[in-house]
mmCIF file of C-alpha atoms in Angstrom:
data_model
loop_
_atom_site.group_PDB
_atom_site.id
_atom_site.type_symbol
_atom_site.label_atom_id
_atom_site.label_comp_id
_atom_site.label_asym_id
_atom_site.label_seq_id
_atom_site.Cartn_x
_atom_site.Cartn_y
_atom_site.Cartn_z
ATOM 1 C CA GLY A 20 0.000 0.000 0.000
ATOM 2 C CA ASP A 21 0.894 3.649 -0.115
ATOM 3 C CA SER A 22 3.528 4.670 2.409
ATOM 4 C CA VAL A 23 5.957 7.377 3.429
ATOM 5 C CA THR A 24 9.455 6.936 4.821
ATOM 6 C CA GLN A 25 11.224 9.717 6.685
ATOM 7 C CA MET A 26 14.711 10.001 8.043
ATOM 8 C CA GLU A 27 14.969 9.249 11.730
ATOM 9 C CA GLY A 28 15.644 12.004 14.176
ATOM 10 C CA PRO A 29 16.395 13.862 16.132
ATOM 11 C CA VAL A 30 18.112 16.302 13.834
ATOM 12 C CA THR A 31 20.161 18.681 15.949
ATOM 13 C CA LEU A 32 21.351 21.943 14.396
ATOM 14 C CA SER A 33 22.698 25.286 15.435
ATOM 15 C CA GLU A 34 20.750 28.411 14.566
ATOM 16 C CA GLU A 35 21.265 29.569 10.953
ATOM 17 C CA ALA A 36 22.353 26.095 9.789
ATOM 18 C CA PHE A 37 20.959 24.492 6.636
ATOM 19 C CA LEU A 38 18.237 21.900 7.115
ATOM 20 C CA THR A 39 17.307 18.864 5.062
ATOM 21 C CA ILE A 40 14.784 16.276 6.186
ATOM 22 C CA ASN A 41 14.455 13.392 3.749
ATOM 23 C CA CYS A 42 11.121 11.933 2.724
ATOM 24 C CA THR A 43 10.466 9.234 0.133
ATOM 25 C CA TYR A 44 7.127 7.771 -0.792
ATOM 26 C CA THR A 45 5.514 4.748 -2.384
ATOM 27 C CA ALA A 46 2.205 5.361 -4.093
ATOM 28 C CA THR A 47 0.036 4.357 -6.989
ATOM 29 C CA GLY A 48 -0.408 7.286 -9.309
ATOM 30 C CA TYR A 49 0.806 10.747 -8.461
ATOM 31 C CA PRO A 50 -0.797 11.969 -5.253
ATOM 32 C CA SER A 51 -0.343 15.360 -3.667
ATOM 33 C CA LEU A 52 2.392 15.474 -1.053
ATOM 34 C CA PHE A 53 2.357 17.376 2.217
ATOM 35 C CA TRP A 54 4.630 18.439 5.042
ATOM 36 C CA TYR A 55 2.991 19.010 8.417
ATOM 37 C CA VAL A 56 4.662 20.446 11.522
ATOM 38 C CA GLN A 57 3.787 19.744 15.142
ATOM 39 C CA TYR A 58 4.988 22.155 17.805
ATOM 40 C CA PRO A 59 5.149 20.937 21.413
ATOM 41 C CA GLY A 60 1.705 20.446 22.923
ATOM 42 C CA GLU A 61 -0.106 21.305 19.715
ATOM 43 C CA GLY A 62 -1.831 19.551 16.857
ATOM 44 C CA LEU A 63 -0.419 19.294 13.359
ATOM 45 C CA GLN A 64 -0.301 22.294 11.060
ATOM 46 C CA LEU A 65 0.077 22.178 7.313
ATOM 47 C CA LEU A 66 3.493 23.582 6.442
ATOM 48 C CA LEU A 67 3.497 23.201 2.659
ATOM 49 C CA LYS A 68 2.206 21.037 -0.142
ATOM 50 C CA ALA A 69 2.827 20.119 -3.766
ATOM 51 C CA THR A 70 0.133 18.749 -6.022
ATOM 52 C CA LYS A 71 2.079 17.420 -9.011
ATOM 53 C CA ALA A 72 5.512 16.383 -10.170
ATOM 54 C CA ASP A 73 8.160 19.135 -10.199
ATOM 55 C CA ASP A 74 5.967 21.419 -8.092
ATOM 56 C CA LYS A 75 7.769 23.237 -5.313
ATOM 57 C CA GLY A 76 5.866 23.946 -2.133
ATOM 58 C CA SER A 77 7.133 26.737 0.089
ATOM 59 C CA ASN A 78 6.160 28.460 3.309
ATOM 60 C CA LYS A 79 7.968 30.269 6.145
ATOM 61 C CA GLY A 80 11.326 29.757 4.429
ATOM 62 C CA PHE A 81 10.811 26.000 4.049
ATOM 63 C CA GLU A 82 10.749 24.397 0.610
ATOM 64 C CA ALA A 83 10.139 20.940 -0.816
ATOM 65 C CA THR A 84 10.118 19.792 -4.442
ATOM 66 C CA TYR A 85 7.987 16.888 -5.678
ATOM 67 C CA ARG A 86 10.473 14.602 -7.473
ATOM 68 C CA LYS A 87 8.690 11.870 -9.402
ATOM 69 C CA GLU A 88 11.888 10.255 -10.688
ATOM 70 C CA THR A 89 13.265 9.707 -7.177
ATOM 71 C CA THR A 90 9.850 9.487 -5.426
ATOM 72 C CA SER A 91 11.052 12.066 -2.941
ATOM 73 C CA PHE A 92 9.782 15.218 -1.256
ATOM 74 C CA HIS A 93 12.675 16.404 0.887
ATOM 75 C CA LEU A 94 12.135 19.372 3.192
ATOM 76 C CA GLU A 95 14.771 22.110 3.194
ATOM 77 C CA LYS A 96 15.397 25.439 4.876
ATOM 78 C CA GLY A 97 18.407 27.621 4.307
ATOM 79 C CA SER A 98 18.728 29.046 7.813
ATOM 80 C CA VAL A 99 16.881 27.491 10.735
ATOM 81 C CA GLN A 100 15.774 29.344 13.847
ATOM 82 C CA VAL A 101 15.230 28.140 17.395
ATOM 83 C CA SER A 102 11.505 28.612 16.826
ATOM 84 C CA ASP A 103 11.629 25.934 14.087
ATOM 85 C CA SER A 104 12.189 23.257 16.735
ATOM 86 C CA ALA A 105 9.295 20.861 16.247
ATOM 87 C CA VAL A 106 8.396 17.494 14.764
ATOM 88 C CA TYR A 107 7.970 17.400 10.990
ATOM 89 C CA PHE A 108 5.758 14.858 9.215
ATOM 90 C CA CYS A 109 5.689 13.985 5.551
ATOM 91 C CA ALA A 110 2.295 12.732 4.330
ATOM 92 C CA LEU A 111 0.337 11.671 1.284
ATOM 93 C CA PRO A 112 -3.382 11.079 0.763
ATOM 94 C CA THR A 113 -4.706 7.605 0.002
ATOM 95 C CA GLY A 114 -8.207 8.275 -1.194
ATOM 96 C CA PHE A 115 -10.750 10.660 0.313
ATOM 97 C CA GLN A 116 -7.889 12.769 1.716
ATOM 98 C CA LYS A 117 -7.107 10.025 4.218
ATOM 99 C CA LEU A 118 -3.512 10.867 5.007
ATOM 100 C CA VAL A 119 -0.708 8.389 5.536
ATOM 101 C CA PHE A 120 2.032 9.945 7.666
ATOM 102 C CA GLY A 121 5.673 9.174 8.135
ATOM 103 C CA THR A 122 6.932 8.540 11.640
ATOM 104 C CA GLY A 123 8.045 12.143 12.026
ATOM 105 C CA THR A 124 11.443 13.772 12.375
ATOM 106 C CA ARG A 125 12.203 15.834 15.456
ATOM 107 C CA LEU A 126 14.232 18.982 14.807
ATOM 108 C CA LEU A 127 16.122 20.602 17.663
ATOM 109 C CA VAL A 128 17.711 23.984 16.980
ATOM 110 C CA SER A 129 20.058 25.476 19.535
ATOM 111 C CA PRO A 130 20.999 29.162 19.757
ATOM 112 C CA ASP B 24 -12.470 30.904 11.862
ATOM 113 C CA THR B 25 -11.663 29.558 15.299
ATOM 114 C CA GLY B 26 -10.039 26.397 14.038
ATOM 115 C CA VAL B 27 -10.730 22.829 15.094
ATOM 116 C CA SER B 28 -11.330 22.476 18.800
ATOM 117 C CA GLN B 29 -11.191 19.324 20.883
ATOM 118 C CA ASP B 30 -12.374 18.654 24.379
ATOM 119 C CA PRO B 31 -10.999 17.668 26.803
ATOM 120 C CA ARG B 32 -7.292 18.340 26.286
ATOM 121 C CA HIS B 33 -6.327 15.628 28.735
ATOM 122 C CA LYS B 34 -8.200 12.647 30.120
ATOM 123 C CA ILE B 35 -6.949 10.191 32.729
ATOM 124 C CA THR B 36 -9.124 7.164 33.290
ATOM 125 C CA LYS B 37 -8.917 3.773 34.883
ATOM 126 C CA ARG B 38 -8.846 0.642 32.799
ATOM 127 C CA GLY B 39 -12.343 -0.582 32.044
ATOM 128 C CA GLN B 40 -14.000 2.821 32.145
ATOM 129 C CA ASN B 41 -15.699 4.455 29.173
ATOM 130 C CA VAL B 42 -14.525 7.800 27.803
ATOM 131 C CA THR B 43 -15.948 10.206 25.237
ATOM 132 C CA PHE B 44 -14.130 12.935 23.343
ATOM 133 C CA ARG B 45 -15.643 15.791 21.396
ATOM 134 C CA CYS B 46 -14.460 17.553 18.258
ATOM 135 C CA ASP B 47 -15.829 20.780 16.799
ATOM 136 C CA PRO B 48 -14.570 21.207 13.242
ATOM 137 C CA ILE B 49 -14.232 24.370 11.224
ATOM 138 C CA SER B 50 -17.843 25.200 10.481
ATOM 139 C CA GLU B 51 -17.638 25.274 6.678
ATOM 140 C CA HIS B 52 -15.838 21.937 6.444
ATOM 141 C CA ASN B 53 -17.904 18.920 5.461
ATOM 142 C CA ARG B 54 -15.254 16.270 6.170
ATOM 143 C CA LEU B 55 -14.145 15.284 9.646
ATOM 144 C CA TYR B 56 -11.417 12.807 10.543
ATOM 145 C CA TRP B 57 -10.199 11.053 13.670
ATOM 146 C CA TYR B 58 -6.585 9.983 14.010
ATOM 147 C CA ARG B 59 -4.606 8.365 16.817
ATOM 148 C CA GLN B 60 -1.006 9.249 17.573
ATOM 149 C CA THR B 61 1.243 7.311 19.915
ATOM 150 C CA LEU B 62 4.564 8.557 21.231
ATOM 151 C CA GLY B 63 7.208 8.817 18.543
ATOM 152 C CA GLN B 64 4.864 7.877 15.728
ATOM 153 C CA GLY B 65 2.929 9.675 13.072
ATOM 154 C CA PRO B 66 -0.846 9.926 13.298
ATOM 155 C CA GLU B 67 -2.788 6.845 12.200
ATOM 156 C CA PHE B 68 -6.161 7.131 10.516
ATOM 157 C CA LEU B 69 -9.151 5.852 12.489
ATOM 158 C CA THR B 70 -12.288 7.017 10.704
ATOM 159 C CA TYR B 71 -13.828 9.835 8.729
ATOM 160 C CA PHE B 72 -17.187 11.448 8.033
ATOM 161 C CA GLN B 73 -18.566 13.353 5.122
ATOM 162 C CA ASN B 74 -21.328 15.428 6.639
ATOM 163 C CA GLU B 75 -23.117 13.015 8.967
ATOM 164 C CA ALA B 76 -22.178 9.829 7.109
ATOM 165 C CA GLN B 77 -19.308 7.722 8.426
ATOM 166 C CA LEU B 78 -17.667 6.597 5.198
ATOM 167 C CA GLU B 79 -14.618 4.646 6.293
ATOM 168 C CA LYS B 80 -13.282 2.971 9.403
ATOM 169 C CA SER B 81 -9.774 1.676 9.920
ATOM 170 C CA ARG B 82 -9.109 -1.831 11.161
ATOM 171 C CA LEU B 83 -7.494 -0.060 14.109
ATOM 172 C CA LEU B 84 -10.993 0.888 15.221
ATOM 173 C CA SER B 85 -12.045 -2.093 17.306
ATOM 174 C CA ASP B 86 -15.616 -2.777 18.387
ATOM 175 C CA ARG B 87 -14.937 -0.826 21.576
ATOM 176 C CA PHE B 88 -14.597 2.382 19.564
ATOM 177 C CA SER B 89 -17.547 4.261 18.137
ATOM 178 C CA ALA B 90 -17.701 7.639 16.454
ATOM 179 C CA GLU B 91 -20.681 9.768 15.560
ATOM 180 C CA ARG B 92 -21.372 13.024 13.815
ATOM 181 C CA PRO B 93 -25.117 13.311 14.313
ATOM 182 C CA LYS B 94 -25.881 16.572 12.522
ATOM 183 C CA GLY B 95 -22.854 16.855 10.330
ATOM 184 C CA SER B 96 -21.256 19.355 12.681
ATOM 185 C CA PHE B 97 -19.454 18.243 15.860
ATOM 186 C CA SER B 98 -18.310 14.673 16.351
ATOM 187 C CA THR B 99 -17.793 12.402 19.332
ATOM 188 C CA LEU B 100 -15.436 9.461 19.731
ATOM 189 C CA GLU B 101 -16.293 6.997 22.472
ATOM 190 C CA ILE B 102 -14.043 4.255 23.778
ATOM 191 C CA GLN B 103 -15.713 1.599 25.883
ATOM 192 C CA ARG B 104 -13.942 -0.598 28.425
ATOM 193 C CA THR B 105 -10.658 1.256 27.988
ATOM 194 C CA GLU B 106 -7.380 -0.660 27.953
ATOM 195 C CA GLN B 107 -3.876 0.572 28.667
ATOM 196 C CA GLY B 108 -3.076 0.201 24.989
ATOM 197 C CA ASP B 109 -5.640 2.884 24.233
ATOM 198 C CA SER B 110 -3.361 5.496 25.808
ATOM 199 C CA ALA B 111 -2.528 7.916 23.002
ATOM 200 C CA MET B 112 -3.236 11.342 21.581
ATOM 201 C CA TYR B 113 -6.534 11.410 19.684
ATOM 202 C CA LEU B 114 -6.517 14.000 16.936
ATOM 203 C CA CYS B 115 -9.464 15.412 15.059
ATOM 204 C CA ALA B 116 -9.165 17.146 11.701
ATOM 205 C CA SER B 117 -11.548 18.708 9.228
ATOM 206 C CA SER B 118 -11.411 19.769 5.608
ATOM 207 C CA PHE B 119 -13.380 20.630 2.531
ATOM 208 C CA ALA B 120 -13.990 17.744 0.166
ATOM 209 C CA GLY B 121 -11.401 17.539 -2.599
ATOM 210 C CA ASP B 122 -8.080 15.761 -2.982
ATOM 211 C CA ASN B 123 -5.957 18.868 -2.573
ATOM 212 C CA SER B 124 -7.766 20.397 0.364
ATOM 213 C CA PRO B 125 -5.500 20.250 3.409
ATOM 214 C CA LEU B 126 -6.589 18.854 6.727
ATOM 215 C CA HIS B 127 -6.830 21.264 9.656
ATOM 216 C CA PHE B 128 -6.038 19.553 12.942
ATOM 217 C CA GLY B 129 -7.125 20.283 16.477
ATOM 218 C CA ASN B 130 -4.715 20.189 19.391
ATOM 219 C CA GLY B 131 -5.821 16.705 20.329
ATOM 220 C CA THR B 132 -7.055 14.902 23.418
ATOM 221 C CA ARG B 133 -4.368 13.040 25.342
ATOM 222 C CA LEU B 134 -5.785 9.884 26.910
ATOM 223 C CA THR B 135 -3.975 8.078 29.700
ATOM 224 C CA VAL B 136 -5.399 4.760 30.874
ATOM 225 C CA THR B 137 -4.063 3.638 34.244
#
C-alpha cells in the first residue's frame, strides 16, 4: 500500500544552519504530497504542499520539491531558527484525503 | 475561523471505564477525521465522516470504539472498556472535500489509561 518513509531524528542543528529532512514515498499514481509540523503540545499544522511532479511547495522559508523520478519530497530550509524546533511529518493522501504519515522527524535547533 | 477544537485536552481514566471525546470542526468543512497518535509515531487514521455519514473505518478501530457526527457538525469518539493500549493522543481534523484540500487539525485529546 501507499507509504511514506522519513529520516529518523532527532536532527540537531545550530541556529542559521541548513536543514534537510528526507522523505520518500511509495504510491500508486501521483498523489499530492504534504509536510505538516507539530509544535510541542499542539496539533499538526500544514506547512506546505505540492500537487504534481516538479511542483515546489514553500512556506515560512521552508521548501520541498515533488520529485517523481526519485519518489522524494525532501524538506529544506536555508537558515533554521530556534523557533523551528518541532516534529515534521511527511504525508500523502490515500483516497478521500485520508492521510498516511511518516513517523516524524524531530528537529532541535540550539541558539 | 476559530479552528478545530477538541475537548478535553487531557483525560486520565482507569482501565475498564468508558470515555468520550468531542471535536468541533471548522464550520464550513464537510469532512471530519479522527486519528490516533502514539509517542514517537505519526498519526494513524481511524475514521472519517462526510457530513453526517461515516464513510470509512480503519481496522485499528475495534468494536470498543464508536464515532458519531449526528448533525454533520461536531463529532464524538467513544471508547468503551478502555485498555492501557488505548493510551494515546486522539486527533481530530476537518477539511473541505477535494483531494488537494489540506486537513486542519485540532490540538488533540491526550488519553492516559491507568
